[in-house]
Coordinates of C-alpha atoms and ligand atoms in Angstrom, one line a residue:
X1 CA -90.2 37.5 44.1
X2 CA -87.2 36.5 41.6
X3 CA -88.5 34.3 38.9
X4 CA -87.4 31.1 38.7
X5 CA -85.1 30.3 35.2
X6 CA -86.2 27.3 33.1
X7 CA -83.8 24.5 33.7
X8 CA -81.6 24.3 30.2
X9 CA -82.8 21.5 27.3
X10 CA -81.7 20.9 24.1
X11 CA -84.2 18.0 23.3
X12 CA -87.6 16.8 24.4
X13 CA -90.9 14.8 23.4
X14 CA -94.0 16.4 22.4
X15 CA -96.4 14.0 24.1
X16 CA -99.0 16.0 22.3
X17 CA -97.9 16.1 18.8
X18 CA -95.7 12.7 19.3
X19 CA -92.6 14.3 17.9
X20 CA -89.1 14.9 18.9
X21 CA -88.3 18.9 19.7
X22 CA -84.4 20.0 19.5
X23 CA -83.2 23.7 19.9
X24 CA -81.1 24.1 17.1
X25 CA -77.4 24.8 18.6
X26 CA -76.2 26.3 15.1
X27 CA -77.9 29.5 16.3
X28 CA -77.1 29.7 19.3
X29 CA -76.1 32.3 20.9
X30 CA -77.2 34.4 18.1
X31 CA -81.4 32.7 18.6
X32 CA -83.0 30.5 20.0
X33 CA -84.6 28.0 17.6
X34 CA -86.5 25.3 18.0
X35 CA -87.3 22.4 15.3
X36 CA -90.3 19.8 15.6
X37 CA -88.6 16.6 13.9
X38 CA -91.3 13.9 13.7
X39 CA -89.6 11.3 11.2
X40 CA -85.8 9.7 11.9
X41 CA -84.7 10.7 8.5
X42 CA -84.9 14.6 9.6
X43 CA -83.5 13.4 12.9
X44 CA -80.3 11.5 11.5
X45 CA -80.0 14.7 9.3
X46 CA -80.0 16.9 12.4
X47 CA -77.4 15.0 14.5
X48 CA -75.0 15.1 10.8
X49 CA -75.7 18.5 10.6
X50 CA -75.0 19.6 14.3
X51 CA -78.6 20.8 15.3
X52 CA -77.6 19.3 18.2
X53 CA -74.3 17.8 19.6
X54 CA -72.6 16.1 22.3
X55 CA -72.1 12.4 22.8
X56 CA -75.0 11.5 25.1
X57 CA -77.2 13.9 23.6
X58 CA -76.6 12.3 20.2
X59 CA -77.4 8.9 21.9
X60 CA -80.5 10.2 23.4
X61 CA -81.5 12.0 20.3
X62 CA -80.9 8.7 18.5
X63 CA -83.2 6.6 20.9
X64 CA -86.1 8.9 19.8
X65 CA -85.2 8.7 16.4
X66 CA -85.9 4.7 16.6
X67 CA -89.6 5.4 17.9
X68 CA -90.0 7.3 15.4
X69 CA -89.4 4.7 12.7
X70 CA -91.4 2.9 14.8
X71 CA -94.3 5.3 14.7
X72 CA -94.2 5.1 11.5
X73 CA -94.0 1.8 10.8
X74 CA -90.3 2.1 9.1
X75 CA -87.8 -0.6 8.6
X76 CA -85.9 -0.5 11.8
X77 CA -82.9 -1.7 10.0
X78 CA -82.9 1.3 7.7
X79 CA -83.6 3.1 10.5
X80 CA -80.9 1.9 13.1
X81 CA -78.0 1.9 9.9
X82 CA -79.1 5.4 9.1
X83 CA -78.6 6.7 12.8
X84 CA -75.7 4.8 13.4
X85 CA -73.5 6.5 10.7
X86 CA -74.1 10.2 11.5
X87 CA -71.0 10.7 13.6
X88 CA -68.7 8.0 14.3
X89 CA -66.7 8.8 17.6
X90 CA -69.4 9.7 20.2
X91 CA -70.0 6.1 21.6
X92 CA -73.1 6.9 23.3
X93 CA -74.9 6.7 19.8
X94 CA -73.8 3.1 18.9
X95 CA -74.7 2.2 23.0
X96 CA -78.3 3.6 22.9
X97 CA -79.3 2.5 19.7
X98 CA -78.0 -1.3 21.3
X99 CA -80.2 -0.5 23.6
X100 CA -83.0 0.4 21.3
X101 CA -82.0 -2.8 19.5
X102 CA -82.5 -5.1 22.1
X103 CA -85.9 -3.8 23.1
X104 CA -87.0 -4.7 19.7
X105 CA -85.5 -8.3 19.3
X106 CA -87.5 -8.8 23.0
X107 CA -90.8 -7.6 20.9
X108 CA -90.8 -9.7 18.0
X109 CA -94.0 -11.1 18.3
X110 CA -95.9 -7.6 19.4
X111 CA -98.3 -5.5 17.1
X112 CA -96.2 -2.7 16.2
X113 CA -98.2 -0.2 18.3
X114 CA -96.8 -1.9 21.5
X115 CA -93.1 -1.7 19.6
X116 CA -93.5 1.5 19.4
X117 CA -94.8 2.2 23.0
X118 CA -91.8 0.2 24.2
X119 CA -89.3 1.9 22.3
X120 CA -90.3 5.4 23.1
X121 CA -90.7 4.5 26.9
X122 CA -87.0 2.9 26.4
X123 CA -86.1 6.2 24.8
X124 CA -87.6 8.2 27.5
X125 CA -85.5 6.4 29.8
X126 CA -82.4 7.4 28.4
X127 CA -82.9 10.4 28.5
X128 CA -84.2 10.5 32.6
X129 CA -81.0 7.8 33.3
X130 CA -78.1 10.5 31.4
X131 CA -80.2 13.5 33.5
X132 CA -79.3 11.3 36.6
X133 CA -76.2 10.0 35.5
X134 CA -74.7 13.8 35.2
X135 CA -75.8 14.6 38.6
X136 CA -74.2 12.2 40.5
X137 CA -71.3 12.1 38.5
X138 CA -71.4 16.1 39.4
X139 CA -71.4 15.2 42.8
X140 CA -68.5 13.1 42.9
X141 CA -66.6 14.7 40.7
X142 CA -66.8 18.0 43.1
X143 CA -66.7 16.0 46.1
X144 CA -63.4 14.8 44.6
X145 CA -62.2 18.0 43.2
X146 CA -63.3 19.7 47.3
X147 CA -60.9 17.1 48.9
X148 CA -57.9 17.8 46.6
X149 CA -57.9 21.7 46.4
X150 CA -59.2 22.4 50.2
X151 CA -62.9 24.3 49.3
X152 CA -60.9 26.8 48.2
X153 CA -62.3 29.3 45.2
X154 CA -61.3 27.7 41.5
X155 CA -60.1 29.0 38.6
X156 CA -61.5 26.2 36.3
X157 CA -60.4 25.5 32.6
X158 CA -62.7 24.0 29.8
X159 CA -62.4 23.4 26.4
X160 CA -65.8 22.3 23.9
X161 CA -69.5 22.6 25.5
X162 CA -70.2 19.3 27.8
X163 CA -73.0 20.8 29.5
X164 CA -76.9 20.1 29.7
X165 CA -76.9 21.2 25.8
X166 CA -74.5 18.2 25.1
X167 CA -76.7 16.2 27.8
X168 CA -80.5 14.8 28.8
X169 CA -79.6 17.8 30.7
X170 CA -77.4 19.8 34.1
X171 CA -74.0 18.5 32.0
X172 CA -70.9 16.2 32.7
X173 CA -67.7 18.8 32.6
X174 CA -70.3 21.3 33.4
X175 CA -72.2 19.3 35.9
X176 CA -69.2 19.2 38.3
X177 CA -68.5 23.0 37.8
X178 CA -72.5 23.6 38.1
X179 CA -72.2 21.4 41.4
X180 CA -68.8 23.8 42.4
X181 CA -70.6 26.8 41.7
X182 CA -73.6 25.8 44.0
X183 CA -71.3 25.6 46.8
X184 CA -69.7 28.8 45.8
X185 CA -66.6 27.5 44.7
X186 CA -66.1 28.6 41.1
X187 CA -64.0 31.8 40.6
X188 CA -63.8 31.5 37.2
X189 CA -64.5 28.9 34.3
X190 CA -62.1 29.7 31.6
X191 CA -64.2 28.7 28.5
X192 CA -61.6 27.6 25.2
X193 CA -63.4 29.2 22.0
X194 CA -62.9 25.8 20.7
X195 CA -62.5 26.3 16.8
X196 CA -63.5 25.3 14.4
X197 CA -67.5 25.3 15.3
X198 CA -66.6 27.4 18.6
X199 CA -68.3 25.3 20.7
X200 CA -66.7 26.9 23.7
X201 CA -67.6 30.7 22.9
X202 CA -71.4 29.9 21.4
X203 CA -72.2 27.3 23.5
X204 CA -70.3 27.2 26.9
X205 CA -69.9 30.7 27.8
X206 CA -73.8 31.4 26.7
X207 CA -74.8 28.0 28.9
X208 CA -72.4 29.7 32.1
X209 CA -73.5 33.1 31.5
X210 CA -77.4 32.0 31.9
X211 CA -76.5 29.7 35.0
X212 CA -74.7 33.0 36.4
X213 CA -71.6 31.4 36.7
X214 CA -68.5 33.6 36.0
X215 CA -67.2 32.8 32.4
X216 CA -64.1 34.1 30.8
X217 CA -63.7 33.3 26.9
X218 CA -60.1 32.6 25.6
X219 CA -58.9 31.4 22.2
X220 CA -57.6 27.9 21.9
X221 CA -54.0 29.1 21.7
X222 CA -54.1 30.9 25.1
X223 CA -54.3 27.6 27.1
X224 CA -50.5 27.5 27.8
X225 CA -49.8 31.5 28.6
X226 CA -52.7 31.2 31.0
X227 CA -51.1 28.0 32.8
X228 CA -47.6 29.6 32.9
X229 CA -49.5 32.2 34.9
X230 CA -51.0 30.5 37.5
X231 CA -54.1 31.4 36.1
X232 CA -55.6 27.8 35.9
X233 CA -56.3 25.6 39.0
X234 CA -58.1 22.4 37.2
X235 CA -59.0 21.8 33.6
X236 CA -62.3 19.3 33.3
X237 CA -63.7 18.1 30.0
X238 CA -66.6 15.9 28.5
X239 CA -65.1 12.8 26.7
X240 CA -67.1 11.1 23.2
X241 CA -65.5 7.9 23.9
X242 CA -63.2 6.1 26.4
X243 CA -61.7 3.1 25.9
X244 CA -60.3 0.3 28.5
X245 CA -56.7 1.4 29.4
X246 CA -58.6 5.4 30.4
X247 CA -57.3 7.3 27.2
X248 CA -60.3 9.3 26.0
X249 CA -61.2 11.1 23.2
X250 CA -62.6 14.5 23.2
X251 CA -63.2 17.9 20.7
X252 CA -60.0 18.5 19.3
X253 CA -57.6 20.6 20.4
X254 CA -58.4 18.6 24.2
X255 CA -54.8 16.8 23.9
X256 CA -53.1 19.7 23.6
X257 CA -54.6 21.2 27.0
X258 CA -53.9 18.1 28.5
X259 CA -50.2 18.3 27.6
X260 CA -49.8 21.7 28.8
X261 CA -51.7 21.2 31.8
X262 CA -49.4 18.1 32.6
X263 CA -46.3 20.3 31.9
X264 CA -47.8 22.7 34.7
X265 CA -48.6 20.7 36.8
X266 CA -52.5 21.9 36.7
X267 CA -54.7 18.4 37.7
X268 CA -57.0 17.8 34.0
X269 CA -60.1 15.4 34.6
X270 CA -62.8 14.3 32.6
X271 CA -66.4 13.2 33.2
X272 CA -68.4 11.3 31.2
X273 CA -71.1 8.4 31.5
X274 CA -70.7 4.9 31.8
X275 CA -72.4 5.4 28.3
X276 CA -69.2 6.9 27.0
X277 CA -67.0 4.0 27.9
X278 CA -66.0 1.3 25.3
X279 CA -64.8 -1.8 26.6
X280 CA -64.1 -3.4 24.0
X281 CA -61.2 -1.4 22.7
X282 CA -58.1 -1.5 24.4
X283 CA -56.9 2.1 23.9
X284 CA -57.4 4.9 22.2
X285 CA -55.6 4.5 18.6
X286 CA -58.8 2.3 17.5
X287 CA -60.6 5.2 18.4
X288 CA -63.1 6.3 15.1
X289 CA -62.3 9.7 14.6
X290 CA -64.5 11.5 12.8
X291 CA -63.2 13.8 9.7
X292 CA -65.1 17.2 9.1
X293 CA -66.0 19.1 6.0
X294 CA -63.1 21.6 5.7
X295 CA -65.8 24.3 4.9
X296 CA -65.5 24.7 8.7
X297 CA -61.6 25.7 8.4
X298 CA -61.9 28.6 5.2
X299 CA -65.4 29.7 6.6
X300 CA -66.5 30.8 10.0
X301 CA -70.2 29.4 10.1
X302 CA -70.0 29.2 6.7
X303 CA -70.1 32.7 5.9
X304 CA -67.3 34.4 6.8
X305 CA -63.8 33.3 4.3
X306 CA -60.7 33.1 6.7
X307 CA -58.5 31.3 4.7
X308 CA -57.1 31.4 1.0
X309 CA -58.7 29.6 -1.4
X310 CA -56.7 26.6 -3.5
X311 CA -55.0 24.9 -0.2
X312 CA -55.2 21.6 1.1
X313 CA -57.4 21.5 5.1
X314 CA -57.4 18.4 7.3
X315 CA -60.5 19.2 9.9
X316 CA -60.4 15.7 12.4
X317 CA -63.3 16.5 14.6
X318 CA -62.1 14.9 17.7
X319 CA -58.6 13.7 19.4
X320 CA -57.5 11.0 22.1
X321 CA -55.8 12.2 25.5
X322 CA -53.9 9.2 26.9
X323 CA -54.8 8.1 30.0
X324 CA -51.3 9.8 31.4
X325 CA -52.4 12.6 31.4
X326 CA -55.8 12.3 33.0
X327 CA -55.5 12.7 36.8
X328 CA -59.3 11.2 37.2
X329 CA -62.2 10.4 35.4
X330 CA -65.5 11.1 37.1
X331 CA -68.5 8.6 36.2
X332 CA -72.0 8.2 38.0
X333 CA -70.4 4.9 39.0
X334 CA -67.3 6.4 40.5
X335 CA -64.0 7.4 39.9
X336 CA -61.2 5.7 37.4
X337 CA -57.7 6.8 37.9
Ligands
LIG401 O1 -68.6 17.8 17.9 P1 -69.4 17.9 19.2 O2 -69.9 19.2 19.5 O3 -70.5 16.8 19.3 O4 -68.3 17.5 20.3 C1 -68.7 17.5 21.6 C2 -67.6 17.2 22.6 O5 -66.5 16.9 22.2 C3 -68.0 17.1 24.0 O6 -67.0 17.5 24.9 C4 -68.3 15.6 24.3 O7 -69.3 15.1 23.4 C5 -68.8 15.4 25.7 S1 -70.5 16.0 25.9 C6 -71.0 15.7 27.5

């Protein structure tokens, strides 16, 4: 009998120990690590450091973080400042720790057991919603994607890791190519290495690879040669925030993809959770976008020099695709064009 593959997670709750557990995406694919975090210090540390990543992971991650100040009795002030300043442009943090925050002004007058039993079943929610939330955003996003290109076999291109490791779990860009794949539909995802913290090659291609689902890795300058040669049918990403006119911002190095795929005509989409949409800015230029320690230009993981020393680095961590450019975006709610 074939044995059945765990289900990919990046985080859970050890209802045991009453702590957070995070496989630790820096090693991957090299290990697999996992770290038991049981205060939100450690936990805002992790999301800084990029333990783990992705917009509504980050949120999710966050949530627990909050019952864990509660646990142990911490100033949830403290606590919800300290979360909310670890990265800036993944939206989902600031929306679940609203939501974490709203739970607690409702609990004002509870013993601060009960706080904290409301906050972690608050958390836990999160985390089972965004689980849902990818799959029937999958679905419609595939249903979508089925209609346009007639069921035939795709040649799908990607660019960062918006998969069940960026997720509560099963993925939002990777969700709808999961969902493709399942139906037999995926030729080939084209995975961008997605420098500088190669999200693509370390995290995509090893999260494709161990849902058996044919991977190819390219280098982020190889988008455009591979367009020109009708290589590329679709490109779908993951967005960290989208704001009210549809532009959206994504890993860096997404806009670019966009442009080209515009310029060959090759449909680019992007799903994300409601969780990911900002209403309340009108387009992407107020977009926060988050600047990175230019270690991660000179160095590969911090080891390896690649560049001269004594030269100036700008490292943004994310850009905005206008809405032009985005034929769709898939949500668990539905589709925006
Ligand atoms: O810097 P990261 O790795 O957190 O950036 C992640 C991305 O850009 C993802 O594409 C995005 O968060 C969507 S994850 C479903």
């Amino acid at each position: 009998m074939q044995k059945l593959k765990k289900n990919l997670e990046a985080i859970s709750w050890d209802e045991d120990k009453e702590i957070v557990r995070l496989l630790d995406q820096r090693d991957l694919p090299y290990k697999e690590t996992w770290i038991e975090i049981d205060n939100y210090h450690d936990l805002a540390k992790a999301i800084k450091d990029m333990v783990l990543r992705g917009a509504p992971l980050i949120g999710i991650s966050a949530a627990y973080g909050m019952a864990l100040a509660a646990k142990k009795n911490e100033d949830f002030c403290v606590a919800d400042q300290a979360l909310r300043e670890t990265r800036p442009t993944a939206v989902n943090l600031m929306w679940a720790l609203d939501q974490i925050q709203a739970v607690i002004q409702g609990s004002s007058l509870d013993d601060n057991k009960t706080i904290y039993q409301k906050i972690l079943t608050k958390a836990k929610a999160i985390h089972q919603e965004d689980l849902e939330a990818c799959k029937k955003m999958s679905e419609i996003g595939a249903e979508y994607i089925k209609e346009k290109t007639g069921k035939k076999k795709l040649r799908i291109m990607t660019h960062c890791n918006a998969g069940a490791l960026a997720t509560g779990g099963y993925g939002t860009a990777l969700g709808v190519i999961r969902k493709l794949h399942e139906e037999d539909l995926v030729e080939m995802v084209y995975s961008n290495e997605t420098r500088p913290r190669q999200q693509g090659s370390r995290l995509t291609a090893w999260e494709l690879a161990y849902e058996g689902i044919p991977v190819t890795m390219l280098s982020d300058n190889m988008a455009a040669h591979c367009m020109k040669h009708k290589m590329i049918d679709l490109v779908i990403v993951g967005a960290d925030r989208i704001t009210a006119n549809g532009d959206a911002a994504n890993k860096i190095g997404t806009y670019q993809v966009a442009i080209v795929a515009k310029h060959h005509d090759v449909p680019f989409f992007v799903a994300a959770p409601e969780s990911t949409i900002d209403r309340s800015l009108a387009s992407g230029d107020l977009i926060p976008i988050e600047q990175r320690n230019v270690s991660e230009l000179h160095t590969i993981n911090g080891d390896l020099v690649t560049a001269s020393s004594g030269v100036d680095f700008f490292n943004p961590g994310f850009d905005v695709t206008p809405n032009e450019l985005i034929e769709a975006i898939f949500t668990e709610k539905g589709i925006f064009k």
